[in-house]
PDB file of C-alpha atoms (C1' of nucleotides) in Angstrom:
ATOM      1  CA  UNK T   1      20.980 -36.190   9.870  1.00  0.00           C
ATOM      2  CA  UNK T   2      20.168 -32.507   9.853  1.00  0.00           C
ATOM      3  CA  UNK T   3      17.746 -30.563   7.795  1.00  0.00           C
ATOM      4  CA  UNK T   4      18.859 -30.124   4.226  1.00  0.00           C
ATOM      5  CA  UNK T   5      19.304 -26.473   3.347  1.00  0.00           C
ATOM      6  CA  UNK T   6      16.617 -24.986   1.145  1.00  0.00           C
ATOM      7  CA  UNK T   7      19.271 -23.625  -1.165  1.00  0.00           C
ATOM      8  CA  UNK T   8      22.995 -23.295  -1.656  1.00  0.00           C
ATOM      9  CA  UNK T   9      23.647 -20.395   0.672  1.00  0.00           C
ATOM     10  CA  UNK T  10      27.154 -19.842  -0.654  1.00  0.00           C
ATOM     11  CA  UNK T  11      25.824 -18.866  -4.054  1.00  0.00           C
ATOM     12  CA  UNK T  12      22.724 -16.885  -3.205  1.00  0.00           C
ATOM     13  CA  UNK T  13      22.175 -13.193  -2.674  1.00  0.00           C
ATOM     14  CA  UNK T  14      20.524 -12.022   0.508  1.00  0.00           C
ATOM     15  CA  UNK T  15      19.037  -8.787   1.671  1.00  0.00           C
ATOM     16  CA  UNK T  16      17.194  -6.145  -0.285  1.00  0.00           C
ATOM     17  CA  UNK T  17      16.191  -6.908  -3.833  1.00  0.00           C
ATOM     18  CA  UNK T  18      17.512  -4.771  -6.669  1.00  0.00           C
ATOM     19  CA  UNK T  19      15.348  -3.382  -9.465  1.00  0.00           C
ATOM     20  CA  UNK T  20      17.043  -5.740 -11.883  1.00  0.00           C
ATOM     21  CA  UNK T  21      16.254  -8.773  -9.748  1.00  0.00           C
ATOM     22  CA  UNK T  22      12.646  -7.668  -9.439  1.00  0.00           C
ATOM     23  CA  UNK T  23      12.429  -7.245 -13.187  1.00  0.00           C
ATOM     24  CA  UNK T  24      13.880 -10.687 -13.805  1.00  0.00           C
ATOM     25  CA  UNK T  25      11.455 -12.299 -11.404  1.00  0.00           C
ATOM     26  CA  UNK T  26       8.422 -10.478 -12.777  1.00  0.00           C
ATOM     27  CA  UNK T  27       9.388 -11.247 -16.365  1.00  0.00           C
ATOM     28  CA  UNK T  28       9.902 -14.889 -15.601  1.00  0.00           C
ATOM     29  CA  UNK T  29       6.602 -15.304 -13.769  1.00  0.00           C
ATOM     30  CA  UNK T  30       4.718 -13.382 -16.432  1.00  0.00           C
ATOM     31  CA  UNK T  31       6.159 -15.711 -19.039  1.00  0.00           C
ATOM     32  CA  UNK T  32       5.956 -19.015 -17.165  1.00  0.00           C
ATOM     33  CA  UNK T  33       3.570 -18.435 -14.291  1.00  0.00           C
ATOM     34  CA  UNK T  34       4.106 -19.320 -10.660  1.00  0.00           C
ATOM     35  CA  UNK T  35       5.413 -22.805 -10.398  1.00  0.00           C
ATOM     36  CA  UNK T  36       8.240 -24.653  -8.757  1.00  0.00           C
ATOM     37  CA  UNK T  37       9.859 -22.052  -6.543  1.00  0.00           C
ATOM     38  CA  UNK T  38      12.888 -24.188  -5.938  1.00  0.00           C
ATOM     39  CA  UNK T  39      13.872 -24.322  -9.557  1.00  0.00           C
ATOM     40  CA  UNK T  40      12.635 -20.850 -10.430  1.00  0.00           C
ATOM     41  CA  UNK T  41      15.727 -18.853  -9.387  1.00  0.00           C
ATOM     42  CA  UNK T  42      18.010 -20.852 -11.632  1.00  0.00           C
ATOM     43  CA  UNK T  43      15.560 -20.742 -14.534  1.00  0.00           C
ATOM     44  CA  UNK T  44      15.073 -17.004 -14.110  1.00  0.00           C
ATOM     45  CA  UNK T  45      18.779 -16.334 -13.765  1.00  0.00           C
ATOM     46  CA  UNK T  46      18.519 -15.155 -10.182  1.00  0.00           C
ATOM     47  CA  UNK T  47      21.087 -15.752  -7.477  1.00  0.00           C
ATOM     48  CA  UNK T  48      18.341 -16.123  -4.923  1.00  0.00           C
ATOM     49  CA  UNK T  49      16.786 -18.807  -2.798  1.00  0.00           C
ATOM     50  CA  UNK T  50      13.426 -20.048  -4.065  1.00  0.00           C
ATOM     51  CA  UNK T  51      11.869 -19.104  -0.779  1.00  0.00           C
ATOM     52  CA  UNK T  52      13.130 -15.584  -1.170  1.00  0.00           C
ATOM     53  CA  UNK T  53      11.694 -15.359  -4.702  1.00  0.00           C
ATOM     54  CA  UNK T  54       8.328 -16.597  -3.532  1.00  0.00           C
ATOM     55  CA  UNK T  55       8.224 -14.092  -0.705  1.00  0.00           C
ATOM     56  CA  UNK T  56       9.291 -11.218  -2.932  1.00  0.00           C
ATOM     57  CA  UNK T  57       6.618 -12.064  -5.463  1.00  0.00           C
ATOM     58  CA  UNK T  58       3.811 -12.620  -2.960  1.00  0.00           C
ATOM     59  CA  UNK T  59       4.573  -9.676  -0.721  1.00  0.00           C
ATOM     60  CA  UNK T  60       5.762  -7.070  -3.164  1.00  0.00           C
ATOM     61  CA  UNK T  61       5.654  -7.813  -6.873  1.00  0.00           C
ATOM     62  CA  UNK T  62       2.262  -9.421  -7.396  1.00  0.00           C
ATOM     63  CA  UNK T  63       0.228  -7.164  -9.681  1.00  0.00           C
ATOM     64  CA  UNK T  64      -2.971  -7.488  -7.662  1.00  0.00           C
ATOM     65  CA  UNK T  65      -1.483  -6.010  -4.518  1.00  0.00           C
ATOM     66  CA  UNK T  66      -3.230  -3.021  -3.048  1.00  0.00           C
ATOM     67  CA  UNK T  67      -0.478  -0.704  -1.892  1.00  0.00           C
ATOM     68  CA  UNK T  68      -1.011   2.181   0.452  1.00  0.00           C
ATOM     69  CA  UNK T  69      -2.575   2.798   3.817  1.00  0.00           C
ATOM     70  CA  UNK T  70      -5.155   0.565   5.386  1.00  0.00           C
ATOM     71  CA  UNK T  71      -8.644   2.021   5.518  1.00  0.00           C
ATOM     72  CA  UNK T  72     -10.701   2.270   8.672  1.00  0.00           C
ATOM     73  CA  UNK T  73     -12.916  -0.510   7.325  1.00  0.00           C
ATOM     74  CA  UNK T  74      -9.907  -2.760   6.788  1.00  0.00           C
ATOM     75  CA  UNK T  75      -8.706  -1.979  10.318  1.00  0.00           C
ATOM     76  CA  UNK T  76     -11.986  -3.053  11.818  1.00  0.00           C
ATOM     77  CA  UNK T  77     -12.194  -6.150   9.671  1.00  0.00           C
ATOM     78  CA  UNK T  78      -8.694  -7.206  10.695  1.00  0.00           C
ATOM     79  CA  UNK T  79      -9.566  -6.722  14.352  1.00  0.00           C
ATOM     80  CA  UNK T  80     -12.713  -8.771  13.998  1.00  0.00           C
ATOM     81  CA  UNK T  81     -11.029 -11.536  12.061  1.00  0.00           C
ATOM     82  CA  UNK T  82      -8.124 -11.654  14.499  1.00  0.00           C
ATOM     83  CA  UNK T  83     -10.697 -11.954  17.249  1.00  0.00           C
ATOM     84  CA  UNK T  84     -11.601 -15.446  16.259  1.00  0.00           C
ATOM     85  CA  UNK T  85      -8.826 -16.573  13.936  1.00  0.00           C
ATOM     86  CA  UNK T  86      -5.945 -15.426  16.114  1.00  0.00           C
ATOM     87  CA  UNK T  87      -2.546 -14.968  14.492  1.00  0.00           C
ATOM     88  CA  UNK T  88      -3.596 -16.827  11.365  1.00  0.00           C
ATOM     89  CA  UNK T  89      -2.334 -14.065   9.138  1.00  0.00           C
ATOM     90  CA  UNK T  90      -2.719 -15.958   5.897  1.00  0.00           C
ATOM     91  CA  UNK T  91      -6.371 -16.683   6.669  1.00  0.00           C
ATOM     92  CA  UNK T  92      -6.954 -13.065   7.570  1.00  0.00           C
ATOM     93  CA  UNK T  93      -5.161 -11.949   4.411  1.00  0.00           C
ATOM     94  CA  UNK T  94      -7.425 -14.225   2.422  1.00  0.00           C
ATOM     95  CA  UNK T  95     -10.335 -12.058   3.502  1.00  0.00           C
ATOM     96  CA  UNK T  96      -8.652  -8.807   2.538  1.00  0.00           C
ATOM     97  CA  UNK T  97      -8.169  -8.670  -1.225  1.00  0.00           C
ATOM     98  CA  UNK T  98      -4.871  -7.121  -2.247  1.00  0.00           C
ATOM     99  CA  UNK T  99      -3.303  -7.450   1.196  1.00  0.00           C
ATOM    100  CA  UNK T 100      -0.632  -9.955   2.145  1.00  0.00           C
ATOM    101  CA  UNK T 101      -0.201 -11.912   5.339  1.00  0.00           C
ATOM    102  CA  UNK T 102       3.128 -10.212   5.964  1.00  0.00           C
ATOM    103  CA  UNK T 103       1.633  -6.781   5.467  1.00  0.00           C
ATOM    104  CA  UNK T 104      -1.247  -7.486   7.813  1.00  0.00           C
ATOM    105  CA  UNK T 105       1.062  -9.010  10.404  1.00  0.00           C
ATOM    106  CA  UNK T 106       3.290  -5.934  10.327  1.00  0.00           C
ATOM    107  CA  UNK T 107       0.319  -3.616  10.433  1.00  0.00           C
ATOM    108  CA  UNK T 108      -1.121  -5.497  13.364  1.00  0.00           C
ATOM    109  CA  UNK T 109       2.081  -5.306  15.342  1.00  0.00           C
ATOM    110  CA  UNK T 110       2.756  -1.643  14.615  1.00  0.00           C
ATOM    111  CA  UNK T 111      -0.683  -0.041  14.514  1.00  0.00           C
ATOM    112  CA  UNK T 112      -3.608  -2.136  15.577  1.00  0.00           C
ATOM    113  CA  UNK T 113      -2.111  -3.434  18.808  1.00  0.00           C
ATOM    114  CA  UNK T 114      -1.624   0.138  19.908  1.00  0.00           C
ATOM    115  CA  UNK T 115      -5.082   1.090  18.771  1.00  0.00           C
ATOM    116  CA  UNK T 116      -6.636  -1.707  20.824  1.00  0.00           C
ATOM    117  CA  UNK T 117      -4.583  -0.819  23.877  1.00  0.00           C
ATOM    118  CA  UNK T 118      -5.804   2.747  23.582  1.00  0.00           C
ATOM    119  CA  UNK T 119      -9.351   1.386  23.571  1.00  0.00           C
ATOM    120  CA  UNK T 120      -8.567  -0.610  26.685  1.00  0.00           C
ATOM    121  CA  UNK T 121      -8.653  -3.931  24.865  1.00  0.00           C
ATOM    122  CA  UNK T 122      -6.029  -6.624  25.132  1.00  0.00           C
ATOM    123  CA  UNK T 123      -5.022  -7.291  21.499  1.00  0.00           C
ATOM    124  CA  UNK T 124      -4.190 -10.916  22.185  1.00  0.00           C
ATOM    125  CA  UNK T 125      -7.340 -11.955  23.969  1.00  0.00           C
ATOM    126  CA  UNK T 126      -9.646  -9.167  22.784  1.00  0.00           C
ATOM    127  CA  UNK T 127     -10.858  -8.886  26.331  1.00  0.00           C
ATOM    128  CA  UNK T 128     -11.181  -5.563  28.062  1.00  0.00           C
ATOM    129  CA  UNK T 129      -8.057  -4.756  30.029  1.00  0.00           C
ATOM    130  CA  UNK T 130      -9.326  -4.751  33.580  1.00  0.00           C
ATOM    131  CA  UNK T 131      -7.456  -3.250  36.507  1.00  0.00           C
ATOM    132  CA  UNK T 132      -6.577  -6.771  37.595  1.00  0.00           C
ATOM    133  CA  UNK T 133      -5.243  -7.620  34.154  1.00  0.00           C
ATOM    134  CA  UNK T 134      -3.222  -4.444  34.006  1.00  0.00           C
ATOM    135  CA  UNK T 135      -1.773  -5.176  37.434  1.00  0.00           C
ATOM    136  CA  UNK T 136      -0.949  -8.692  36.356  1.00  0.00           C
ATOM    137  CA  UNK T 137       0.702  -7.567  33.137  1.00  0.00           C
ATOM    138  CA  UNK T 138       2.933  -5.141  34.981  1.00  0.00           C
ATOM    139  CA  UNK T 139       3.765  -7.435  37.857  1.00  0.00           C
ATOM    140  CA  UNK T 140       7.172  -9.145  38.090  1.00  0.00           C
ATOM    141  CA  UNK T 141       5.440 -12.479  38.673  1.00  0.00           C
ATOM    142  CA  UNK T 142       4.416 -12.591  35.042  1.00  0.00           C
ATOM    143  CA  UNK T 143       7.956 -13.571  34.172  1.00  0.00           C
ATOM    144  CA  UNK T 144       8.144 -16.424  36.641  1.00  0.00           C
ATOM    145  CA  UNK T 145       4.701 -17.931  36.684  1.00  0.00           C
ATOM    146  CA  UNK T 146       1.785 -18.377  34.380  1.00  0.00           C
ATOM    147  CA  UNK T 147      -1.450 -18.408  36.302  1.00  0.00           C
ATOM    148  CA  UNK T 148      -4.065 -21.007  35.468  1.00  0.00           C
ATOM    149  CA  UNK T 149      -6.325 -18.217  34.429  1.00  0.00           C
ATOM    150  CA  UNK T 150      -6.469 -14.485  34.564  1.00  0.00           C
ATOM    151  CA  UNK T 151     -10.142 -14.952  35.002  1.00  0.00           C
ATOM    152  CA  UNK T 152     -12.343 -12.279  36.364  1.00  0.00           C
ATOM    153  CA  UNK T 153     -16.081 -12.221  36.263  1.00  0.00           C
ATOM    154  CA  UNK T 154     -15.719  -9.902  33.270  1.00  0.00           C
ATOM    155  CA  UNK T 155     -13.652 -12.043  30.999  1.00  0.00           C
ATOM    156  CA  UNK T 156     -14.342 -15.595  31.992  1.00  0.00           C
ATOM    157  CA  UNK T 157     -14.878 -17.837  29.005  1.00  0.00           C
ATOM    158  CA  UNK T 158     -18.327 -19.340  29.188  1.00  0.00           C
ATOM    159  CA  UNK T 159     -18.425 -20.716  25.710  1.00  0.00           C
ATOM    160  CA  UNK T 160     -18.103 -24.371  24.769  1.00  0.00           C
ATOM    161  CA  UNK T 161     -16.221 -23.230  21.723  1.00  0.00           C
ATOM    162  CA  UNK T 162     -13.648 -21.487  23.850  1.00  0.00           C
ATOM    163  CA  UNK T 163     -10.470 -23.484  23.359  1.00  0.00           C
ATOM    164  CA  UNK T 164      -8.441 -22.535  26.338  1.00  0.00           C
ATOM    165  CA  UNK T 165      -7.272 -19.482  28.199  1.00  0.00           C
ATOM    166  CA  UNK T 166      -6.203 -17.432  25.205  1.00  0.00           C
ATOM    167  CA  UNK T 167      -9.427 -17.526  23.291  1.00  0.00           C
ATOM    168  CA  UNK T 168     -11.626 -14.532  23.249  1.00  0.00           C
ATOM    169  CA  UNK T 169     -14.987 -14.629  24.838  1.00  0.00           C
ATOM    170  CA  UNK T 170     -17.266 -14.657  21.836  1.00  0.00           C
ATOM    171  CA  UNK T 171     -20.201 -16.406  23.362  1.00  0.00           C
ATOM    172  CA  UNK T 172     -22.312 -14.740  20.744  1.00  0.00           C
ATOM    173  CA  UNK T 173     -20.232 -15.728  17.748  1.00  0.00           C
ATOM    174  CA  UNK T 174     -21.399 -18.873  16.038  1.00  0.00           C
ATOM    175  CA  UNK T 175     -18.414 -20.257  14.143  1.00  0.00           C
ATOM    176  CA  UNK T 176     -20.212 -23.487  13.367  1.00  0.00           C
ATOM    177  CA  UNK T 177     -16.993 -25.404  12.819  1.00  0.00           C
ATOM    178  CA  UNK T 178     -18.519 -28.799  13.364  1.00  0.00           C
ATOM    179  CA  UNK T 179     -19.163 -31.232  10.522  1.00  0.00           C
ATOM    180  CA  UNK T 180     -22.867 -30.902  10.125  1.00  0.00           C
ATOM    181  CA  UNK T 181     -25.531 -29.311   8.079  1.00  0.00           C
ATOM    182  CA  UNK T 182     -24.946 -25.593   7.918  1.00  0.00           C
ATOM    183  CA  UNK T 183     -26.552 -23.729  10.713  1.00  0.00           C
ATOM    184  CA  UNK T 184     -27.297 -20.090  10.243  1.00  0.00           C
ATOM    185  CA  UNK T 185     -29.595 -18.917  12.963  1.00  0.00           C
ATOM    186  CA  UNK T 186     -28.348 -18.001  16.359  1.00  0.00           C
ATOM    187  CA  UNK T 187     -30.028 -16.766  19.469  1.00  0.00           C
ATOM    188  CA  UNK T 188     -27.017 -14.508  20.067  1.00  0.00           C
ATOM    189  CA  UNK T 189     -26.553 -11.606  17.657  1.00  0.00           C
ATOM    190  CA  UNK T 190     -22.887 -10.742  17.365  1.00  0.00           C
ATOM    191  CA  UNK T 191     -21.657  -7.235  18.071  1.00  0.00           C
ATOM    192  CA  UNK T 192     -18.529  -8.125  16.108  1.00  0.00           C
ATOM    193  CA  UNK T 193     -20.395  -8.988  12.931  1.00  0.00           C
ATOM    194  CA  UNK T 194     -23.276  -6.650  13.009  1.00  0.00           C
ATOM    195  CA  UNK T 195     -22.832  -5.079   9.596  1.00  0.00           C
ATOM    196  CA  UNK T 196     -23.668  -6.787   6.379  1.00  0.00           C
ATOM    197  CA  UNK T 197     -20.441  -5.986   4.538  1.00  0.00           C
ATOM    198  CA  UNK T 198     -18.282  -7.488   7.241  1.00  0.00           C
ATOM    199  CA  UNK T 199     -20.529 -10.471   7.580  1.00  0.00           C
ATOM    200  CA  UNK T 200     -20.424 -11.018   3.850  1.00  0.00           C
ATOM    201  CA  UNK T 201     -16.668 -10.716   3.760  1.00  0.00           C
ATOM    202  CA  UNK T 202     -16.383 -13.360   6.428  1.00  0.00           C
ATOM    203  CA  UNK T 203     -19.164 -15.559   5.218  1.00  0.00           C
ATOM    204  CA  UNK T 204     -17.963 -16.163   1.689  1.00  0.00           C
ATOM    205  CA  UNK T 205     -16.511 -18.203   0.208  1.00  0.00           C
ATOM    206  CA  UNK T 206     -17.028 -21.506   1.945  1.00  0.00           C
ATOM    207  CA  UNK T 207     -13.811 -22.970   3.218  1.00  0.00           C
ATOM    208  CA  UNK T 208     -12.694 -26.528   3.660  1.00  0.00           C
ATOM    209  CA  UNK T 209     -11.040 -26.587   7.038  1.00  0.00           C
ATOM    210  CA  UNK T 210     -10.259 -30.276   6.942  1.00  0.00           C
ATOM    211  CA  UNK T 211      -6.666 -29.728   5.903  1.00  0.00           C
ATOM    212  CA  UNK T 212      -6.222 -26.905   8.371  1.00  0.00           C
ATOM    213  CA  UNK T 213      -7.433 -29.232  11.081  1.00  0.00           C
ATOM    214  CA  UNK T 214      -4.958 -31.880  10.099  1.00  0.00           C
ATOM    215  CA  UNK T 215      -7.159 -34.212   8.066  1.00  0.00           C
ATOM    216  CA  UNK T 216      -5.612 -35.327   4.848  1.00  0.00           C
ATOM    217  CA  UNK T 217      -7.518 -35.813   1.659  1.00  0.00           C
ATOM    218  CA  UNK T 218      -9.668 -38.910   1.813  1.00  0.00           C
ATOM    219  CA  UNK T 219      -9.022 -39.356   5.474  1.00  0.00           C
ATOM    220  CA  UNK T 220     -11.770 -37.308   6.956  1.00  0.00           C
ATOM    221  CA  UNK T 221     -12.382 -34.552   4.475  1.00  0.00           C
ATOM    222  CA  UNK T 222     -15.860 -34.872   3.061  1.00  0.00           C
ATOM    223  CA  UNK T 223     -15.994 -31.460   1.503  1.00  0.00           C
ATOM    224  CA  UNK T 224     -15.417 -32.673  -2.045  1.00  0.00           C
ATOM    225  CA  UNK T 225     -17.850 -35.553  -2.046  1.00  0.00           C
ATOM    226  CA  UNK T 226     -20.564 -33.833  -0.090  1.00  0.00           C
ATOM    227  CA  UNK T 227     -20.059 -30.274  -1.188  1.00  0.00           C
ATOM    228  CA  UNK T 228     -23.744 -29.504  -1.107  1.00  0.00           C
ATOM    229  CA  UNK T 229     -24.315 -30.517   2.452  1.00  0.00           C
ATOM    230  CA  UNK T 230     -21.382 -31.344   4.613  1.00  0.00           C
ATOM    231  CA  UNK T 231     -19.082 -28.406   4.128  1.00  0.00           C
ATOM    232  CA  UNK T 232     -17.334 -26.869   7.039  1.00  0.00           C
ATOM    233  CA  UNK T 233     -18.716 -23.416   7.056  1.00  0.00           C
ATOM    234  CA  UNK T 234     -17.537 -20.348   8.771  1.00  0.00           C
ATOM    235  CA  UNK T 235     -21.051 -19.290   9.428  1.00  0.00           C
ATOM    236  CA  UNK T 236     -21.643 -15.990  11.009  1.00  0.00           C
ATOM    237  CA  UNK T 237     -24.922 -15.515  12.679  1.00  0.00           C
ATOM    238  CA  UNK T 238     -26.904 -12.398  12.032  1.00  0.00           C
TER     239      UNK T 238
ATOM    240  C1'  DA A   1      24.639  19.736  12.336  1.00  0.00           C
ATOM    241  C1'  DA A   2      25.232  15.632  14.891  1.00  0.00           C
ATOM    242  C1'  DC A   3      23.502  12.242  17.491  1.00  0.00           C
ATOM    243  C1'  DT A   4      19.880   9.298  19.598  1.00  0.00           C
ATOM    244  C1'  DT A   5      15.615   7.081  19.701  1.00  0.00           C
ATOM    245  C1'  DG A   6      11.616   5.041  17.839  1.00  0.00           C
ATOM    246  C1'  DC A   7       9.083   3.248  14.033  1.00  0.00           C
ATOM    247  C1'  DT A   8       8.178   0.766   9.777  1.00  0.00           C
ATOM    248  C1'  DC A   9       8.321  -2.988   6.861  1.00  0.00           C
ATOM    249  C1'  DA A  10      10.998  -6.064   3.709  1.00  0.00           C
ATOM    250  C1'  DA A  11      13.320 -10.074   4.275  1.00  0.00           C
ATOM    251  C1'  DC A  12      15.012 -14.035   6.703  1.00  0.00           C
ATOM    252  C1'  DC A  13      14.705 -18.234   9.656  1.00  0.00           C
ATOM    253  C1'  DG A  14      12.859 -22.279  11.439  1.00  0.00           C
ATOM    254  C1'  DC A  15       9.106 -25.048  11.715  1.00  0.00           C
ATOM    255  C1'  DT A  16       5.040 -27.637  10.021  1.00  0.00           C
ATOM    256  C1'  DA A  17       1.985 -29.303   6.457  1.00  0.00           C
ATOM    257  C1'  DC A  18       1.537 -31.458   2.349  1.00  0.00           C
ATOM    258  C1'  DC A  19       2.600 -34.574  -1.333  1.00  0.00           C
ATOM    259  C1'  DG A  20       4.725 -38.137  -4.063  1.00  0.00           C
ATOM    260  C1'  DC A  21       7.298 -42.207  -3.947  1.00  0.00           C
TER     261       DC A  21
ATOM    262  C1'  DA K   1       3.608 -46.463   6.995  1.00  0.00           C
ATOM    263  C1'  DG K   2       7.697 -44.040   6.505  1.00  0.00           C
ATOM    264  C1'  DC K   3      10.751 -40.950   4.254  1.00  0.00           C
ATOM    265  C1'  DG K   4      12.426 -37.011   1.724  1.00  0.00           C
ATOM    266  C1'  DG K   5      11.514 -32.904  -0.937  1.00  0.00           C
ATOM    267  C1'  DT K   6       8.911 -28.722  -1.377  1.00  0.00           C
ATOM    268  C1'  DA K   7       5.643 -25.036  -0.229  1.00  0.00           C
ATOM    269  C1'  DG K   8       3.643 -22.192   3.048  1.00  0.00           C
ATOM    270  C1'  DC K   9       3.223 -20.023   7.538  1.00  0.00           C
ATOM    271  C1'  DG K  10       4.256 -17.240  11.646  1.00  0.00           C
ATOM    272  C1'  DG K  11       7.818 -15.172  14.480  1.00  0.00           C
ATOM    273  C1'  DT K  12      11.744 -12.387  14.417  1.00  0.00           C
ATOM    274  C1'  DT K  13      15.374  -9.368  12.753  1.00  0.00           C
ATOM    275  C1'  DG K  14      17.628  -5.415  11.051  1.00  0.00           C
ATOM    276  C1'  DA K  15      18.249  -1.661   7.560  1.00  0.00           C
ATOM    277  C1'  DG K  16      16.499   2.623   6.524  1.00  0.00           C
ATOM    278  C1'  DC K  17      14.051   6.554   7.639  1.00  0.00           C
ATOM    279  C1'  DA K  18      11.811  10.240  10.489  1.00  0.00           C
ATOM    280  C1'  DA K  19      11.308  12.721  14.581  1.00  0.00           C
ATOM    281  C1'  DG K  20      13.182  14.448  18.696  1.00  0.00           C
ATOM    282  C1'  DT K  21      16.982  16.409  21.483  1.00  0.00           C
TER     283       DT K  21
END
DNA sequence: AACTTGCTCAACCGCTACCGC
DNA sequence: AGCGGTAGCGGTTGAGCAAGT
């Protein structure tokens, strides 16, 4: 048995949205709010897949979207957040009001990657691009073999929190992702979170990571019952 | 002016997580 | 516990545009 299609493809429009479709979607959501995306297209009189409606609304039509170029501050914040969240675009977007995951993802791929390369930083690992790394990246062997590590004395991961070869080397970044009383002090000041605005943007609000980590409600998540004490904090040392 | 190349970003696809039964 | 439906996420694609030749 295969996957059931998300919509009847024979009777749905695809491709760019027209002004009229946008207007229909906006009017419907303004009147009824965001709800069941699957049934929304029919109710709104749109020949679109629910998924498509959701995406159009979230990425383009939402009134709280901040259009226009990214600021230098946003650039730096994205780089920092990507440093420890990786390609978790929705989480990163959650820290940038008015920006969408899709927008940030596109911006990362088209601008920031290049910016980091120009700084001599590997955008994936956030490690400095050493001569050895550069040689490796341009060697034909990269297509036939994945080395155990591209380790050099410069970029070796010393941290217990480092979860494998791809993780950046933030030995000084206290993510405090364990279930325990919040811990704020750190012997290692972070160069990535050395300004108060960035730290504040990352520090608040508190996040329940239980679901992200695969724990279902009631299974292991204690955030609700022990909100005051046993929250999973994304604590940034300063 | 015509064509090519490169870039941007909206939209799609496939997968996973979540939820209710 | 298992299943099916739905929402959400991240990777990828391709149309449209601008710049270069």
